[in-house]
């Protein structure tokens, strides 16, 4: 089903699927074999080529079906799916950048981006890196150099839920001959589509909302084929970051219900954010759907929903935050986000990146991925834990 005029929910279910030619099964099967029959004369084959039916590290059917679906949902020309969100991020940086290039990246990103760009790519490969508060357009502009190749942002950003202006940063990047990549994991393509807003790449940890059930890792980059062909050849075939067929199949199944799940995540998170904001024990709540969020107006402009993840802190100390978590019954203390179940993580005041976060975060805070349970049960769980249970 290639017709992109269908609505989002229709494409989330049908794009990349077809009846199985051999059996008539209405869902395509999982192809676990890792090798494919060669043509009669294989000597002309390029063993390092991506795609086709050669060897699963060069590309397999389940990966390809998922790529087709995600390219459509993100409104991009092409998609490459890799083993994890970090495989997608590192694969993109590795494929686009070379020694002597400069990258500007946001001070609020998933920790692996900080590690890759602040510690590894600069020291190992002589790539110049600038860590910038990318919610400040003037600060980005001032950081641009003649060799700036890429600007990388995350919006909403992990873990402070800050919002960056995708269209304005894309404009600035392009005016200066640079590309823009946006980590869209917190929003998912249901709530926000960076490529349609002018970004060159949307990067997703499929592990989160897109799979949605906490049982598979995956990552994707959506953008122009001319760049993604390079990612496929370098990050997938040569670095080997390919996704397992079973994970691709699981994510294909998960994404079919993305619209339904995101509507519920959006609704539950807004209810929970409003509840938390009403409580005297709560020091602050960061959620782009709240009028109190400093970038609420921008979020309304570029997102159609505000997502399921928020941050908040309590008027208590380190131990008090931990005791609060120990009283929760419905909400689980675990990393990751975008699952069916609600997940909460405490970031203590000694977190190594705390100096990069706004002042209200400095006393320690929670990142809270509001799940798909009944909102009333999530709120009661928080209420009882706040009250000392
Ligand atoms: C915003 C964001 N991007 C990327 C990643 C990494 O994804 P993965 O765990 O699938 O490698 C995460 C993981 O938490 C994330 O929150």
GROMACS .gro file of C-alpha atoms in nm, residues 131-351:
model
  221
  131UNK     CA    1   2.722   2.171   2.314
  132UNK     CA    2   2.465   2.452   2.299
  133UNK     CA    3   2.133   2.546   2.456
  134UNK     CA    4   1.943   2.498   2.131
  135UNK     CA    5   1.626   2.657   2.267
  136UNK     CA    6   1.825   2.981   2.212
  137UNK     CA    7   1.839   3.043   1.835
  138UNK     CA    8   2.092   3.326   1.874
  139UNK     CA    9   2.324   3.088   2.063
  140UNK     CA   10   2.307   2.837   1.776
  141UNK     CA   11   2.374   3.110   1.521
  142UNK     CA   12   2.676   3.230   1.717
  143UNK     CA   13   2.814   2.874   1.732
  144UNK     CA   14   2.797   2.811   1.355
  145UNK     CA   15   3.138   2.776   1.186
  146UNK     CA   16   3.228   2.741   0.817
  147UNK     CA   17   3.278   2.365   0.873
  148UNK     CA   18   2.945   2.311   1.057
  149UNK     CA   19   2.796   2.003   0.893
  150UNK     CA   20   2.514   1.908   1.126
  151UNK     CA   21   2.295   2.049   1.403
  152UNK     CA   22   2.137   1.784   1.627
  153UNK     CA   23   1.846   1.861   1.859
  154UNK     CA   24   1.594   1.666   2.064
  155UNK     CA   25   1.243   1.802   2.117
  156UNK     CA   26   1.085   1.737   2.362
  157UNK     CA   27   1.429   1.686   2.516
  158UNK     CA   28   1.526   1.406   2.753
  159UNK     CA   29   1.505   1.454   3.049
  160UNK     CA   30   1.396   1.816   3.101
  161UNK     CA   31   1.113   1.814   2.840
  162UNK     CA   32   1.243   2.136   2.683
  163UNK     CA   33   1.110   2.235   2.340
  164UNK     CA   34   1.318   2.354   2.043
  165UNK     CA   35   1.187   2.536   1.735
  166UNK     CA   36   1.236   2.281   1.455
  167UNK     CA   37   1.136   2.507   1.163
  168UNK     CA   38   1.350   2.801   1.280
  169UNK     CA   39   1.657   2.581   1.342
  170UNK     CA   40   1.611   2.405   1.006
  171UNK     CA   41   1.605   2.745   0.840
  172UNK     CA   42   1.920   2.856   1.017
  173UNK     CA   43   2.099   2.528   0.937
  174UNK     CA   44   2.012   2.545   0.568
  175UNK     CA   45   2.108   2.913   0.537
  176UNK     CA   46   2.452   2.808   0.657
  177UNK     CA   47   2.489   2.494   0.446
  178UNK     CA   48   2.433   2.257   0.739
  179UNK     CA   49   2.185   1.975   0.797
  180UNK     CA   50   1.943   1.934   1.089
  181UNK     CA   51   1.864   1.607   1.267
  182UNK     CA   52   1.587   1.591   1.527
  183UNK     CA   53   1.544   1.314   1.783
  184UNK     CA   54   1.167   1.274   1.772
  185UNK     CA   55   1.144   0.986   2.022
  186UNK     CA   56   0.943   1.169   2.291
  187UNK     CA   57   0.681   1.299   2.048
  188UNK     CA   58   0.656   1.010   1.799
  189UNK     CA   59   0.535   1.086   1.445
  190UNK     CA   60   0.177   1.091   1.569
  191UNK     CA   61   0.241   1.416   1.759
  192UNK     CA   62   0.521   1.574   1.556
  193UNK     CA   63   0.685   1.522   1.218
  194UNK     CA   64   1.024   1.699   1.199
  195UNK     CA   65   1.084   1.629   0.829
  196UNK     CA   66   0.757   1.802   0.741
  197UNK     CA   67   0.873   2.098   0.954
  198UNK     CA   68   1.194   2.127   0.750
  199UNK     CA   69   1.443   1.899   0.930
  200UNK     CA   70   1.665   1.676   0.718
  201UNK     CA   71   1.640   1.378   0.952
  202UNK     CA   72   1.398   1.252   1.211
  203UNK     CA   73   1.559   0.998   1.444
  204UNK     CA   74   1.347   0.763   1.655
  205UNK     CA   75   1.420   0.517   1.930
  206UNK     CA   76   1.158   0.263   1.819
  207UNK     CA   77   1.208   0.103   2.161
  208UNK     CA   78   0.979   0.371   2.308
  209UNK     CA   79   0.637   0.486   2.179
  210UNK     CA   80   0.659   0.335   1.831
  211UNK     CA   81   0.690  -0.023   1.956
  212UNK     CA   82   0.505   0.078   2.267
  213UNK     CA   83   0.511  -0.244   2.467
  214UNK     CA   84   0.858  -0.250   2.620
  215UNK     CA   85   0.966  -0.573   2.454
  216UNK     CA   86   1.199  -0.483   2.166
  217UNK     CA   87   1.485  -0.246   2.082
  218UNK     CA   88   1.503  -0.062   1.752
  219UNK     CA   89   1.596   0.270   1.597
  220UNK     CA   90   1.515   0.457   1.277
  221UNK     CA   91   1.634   0.750   1.071
  222UNK     CA   92   1.391   0.909   0.828
  223UNK     CA   93   1.509   1.149   0.557
  224UNK     CA   94   1.639   1.172   0.203
  225UNK     CA   95   1.757   0.856   0.027
  226UNK     CA   96   2.082   1.022  -0.083
  227UNK     CA   97   2.196   1.038   0.282
  228UNK     CA   98   2.028   0.722   0.407
  229UNK     CA   99   2.199   0.510   0.141
  230UNK     CA  100   2.527   0.612   0.304
  231UNK     CA  101   2.392   0.526   0.651
  232UNK     CA  102   2.281   0.185   0.526
  233UNK     CA  103   2.618   0.109   0.369
  234UNK     CA  104   2.826   0.235   0.660
  235UNK     CA  105   2.625   0.195   0.982
  236UNK     CA  106   2.426  -0.113   0.885
  237UNK     CA  107   2.642  -0.323   0.653
  238UNK     CA  108   2.992  -0.224   0.763
  239UNK     CA  109   2.945  -0.136   1.131
  240UNK     CA  110   2.682  -0.409   1.161
  241UNK     CA  111   2.408  -0.226   1.350
  242UNK     CA  112   2.129  -0.418   1.175
  243UNK     CA  113   1.797  -0.491   1.351
  244UNK     CA  114   1.697  -0.852   1.426
  245UNK     CA  115   1.402  -0.967   1.208
  246UNK     CA  116   1.196  -1.061   1.515
  247UNK     CA  117   1.237  -0.714   1.665
  248UNK     CA  118   1.142  -0.552   1.334
  249UNK     CA  119   0.831  -0.770   1.326
  250UNK     CA  120   0.737  -0.686   1.686
  251UNK     CA  121   0.778  -0.314   1.619
  252UNK     CA  122   0.569  -0.349   1.302
  253UNK     CA  123   0.295  -0.496   1.519
  254UNK     CA  124   0.335  -0.231   1.788
  255UNK     CA  125   0.324   0.066   1.553
  256UNK     CA  126  -0.016  -0.041   1.415
  257UNK     CA  127  -0.176   0.095   1.734
  258UNK     CA  128   0.045   0.405   1.767
  259UNK     CA  129  -0.239   0.655   1.700
  260UNK     CA  130  -0.468   0.498   1.960
  261UNK     CA  131  -0.193   0.468   2.217
  262UNK     CA  132  -0.061   0.820   2.163
  263UNK     CA  133  -0.407   0.970   2.205
  264UNK     CA  134  -0.431   0.794   2.543
  265UNK     CA  135  -0.073   0.885   2.643
  266UNK     CA  136  -0.144   1.250   2.556
  267UNK     CA  137  -0.468   1.251   2.753
  268UNK     CA  138  -0.333   1.067   3.059
  269UNK     CA  139  -0.015   1.277   3.075
  270UNK     CA  140  -0.209   1.605   3.067
  271UNK     CA  141  -0.439   1.485   3.347
  272UNK     CA  142  -0.142   1.370   3.556
  273UNK     CA  143   0.051   1.693   3.489
  274UNK     CA  144  -0.247   1.903   3.601
  275UNK     CA  145  -0.288   1.687   3.912
  276UNK     CA  146   0.079   1.720   4.004
  277UNK     CA  147   0.071   2.095   3.947
  278UNK     CA  148  -0.218   2.123   4.191
  279UNK     CA  149  -0.026   1.959   4.479
  280UNK     CA  150   0.164   2.156   4.741
  281UNK     CA  151   0.428   1.876   4.776
  282UNK     CA  152   0.529   1.926   4.411
  283UNK     CA  153   0.808   2.179   4.348
  284UNK     CA  154   0.766   2.198   3.968
  285UNK     CA  155   0.615   2.013   3.674
  286UNK     CA  156   0.760   2.028   3.320
  287UNK     CA  157   0.510   1.924   3.053
  288UNK     CA  158   0.464   2.110   2.722
  289UNK     CA  159   0.085   2.076   2.745
  290UNK     CA  160   0.076   2.293   3.058
  291UNK     CA  161   0.033   2.668   3.017
  292UNK     CA  162   0.316   2.704   3.272
  293UNK     CA  163   0.571   2.539   3.037
  294UNK     CA  164   0.803   2.814   2.906
  295UNK     CA  165   0.760   2.687   2.547
  296UNK     CA  166   0.390   2.599   2.559
  297UNK     CA  167   0.310   2.828   2.263
  298UNK     CA  168   0.588   2.680   2.049
  299UNK     CA  169   0.482   2.326   2.143
  300UNK     CA  170   0.127   2.408   2.034
  301UNK     CA  171   0.262   2.534   1.702
  302UNK     CA  172   0.474   2.234   1.608
  303UNK     CA  173   0.305   1.944   1.790
  304UNK     CA  174  -0.047   1.809   1.754
  305UNK     CA  175  -0.029   1.646   2.100
  306UNK     CA  176   0.217   1.687   2.386
  307UNK     CA  177   0.323   1.327   2.443
  308UNK     CA  178   0.323   1.100   2.745
  309UNK     CA  179   0.641   1.202   2.927
  310UNK     CA  180   0.684   1.475   3.188
  311UNK     CA  181   0.930   1.573   3.460
  312UNK     CA  182   0.861   1.689   3.814
  313UNK     CA  183   1.035   1.746   4.146
  314UNK     CA  184   0.914   1.738   4.507
  315UNK     CA  185   0.976   1.971   4.800
  316UNK     CA  186   1.192   1.708   4.964
  317UNK     CA  187   1.551   1.583   4.973
  318UNK     CA  188   1.727   1.292   4.800
  319UNK     CA  189   1.588   1.033   5.044
  320UNK     CA  190   1.240   1.182   5.028
  321UNK     CA  191   1.235   1.140   4.648
  322UNK     CA  192   1.345   0.777   4.683
  323UNK     CA  193   1.089   0.707   4.956
  324UNK     CA  194   0.815   0.850   4.735
  325UNK     CA  195   0.909   0.600   4.461
  326UNK     CA  196   0.919   0.310   4.706
  327UNK     CA  197   0.552   0.379   4.796
  328UNK     CA  198   0.428   0.354   4.434
  329UNK     CA  199   0.225   0.044   4.348
  330UNK     CA  200   0.101   0.098   3.991
  331UNK     CA  201   0.396   0.300   3.861
  332UNK     CA  202   0.725   0.109   3.818
  333UNK     CA  203   1.069   0.252   3.888
  334UNK     CA  204   1.257   0.163   3.568
  335UNK     CA  205   1.436   0.333   3.280
  336UNK     CA  206   1.283   0.368   2.933
  337UNK     CA  207   0.958   0.538   2.837
  338UNK     CA  208   0.669   0.506   2.596
  339UNK     CA  209   0.565   0.166   2.727
  340UNK     CA  210   0.210   0.053   2.803
  341UNK     CA  211   0.302   0.067   3.174
  342UNK     CA  212   0.389   0.387   3.363
  343UNK     CA  213   0.764   0.415   3.433
  344UNK     CA  214   0.942   0.660   3.662
  345UNK     CA  215   1.315   0.739   3.705
  346UNK     CA  216   1.476   0.955   3.972
  347UNK     CA  217   1.767   1.180   3.868
  348UNK     CA  218   1.959   1.273   4.186
  349UNK     CA  219   2.117   1.614   4.241
  350UNK     CA  220   2.463   1.461   4.172
  351UNK     CA  221   2.376   1.359   3.815
   0.00000   0.00000   0.00000
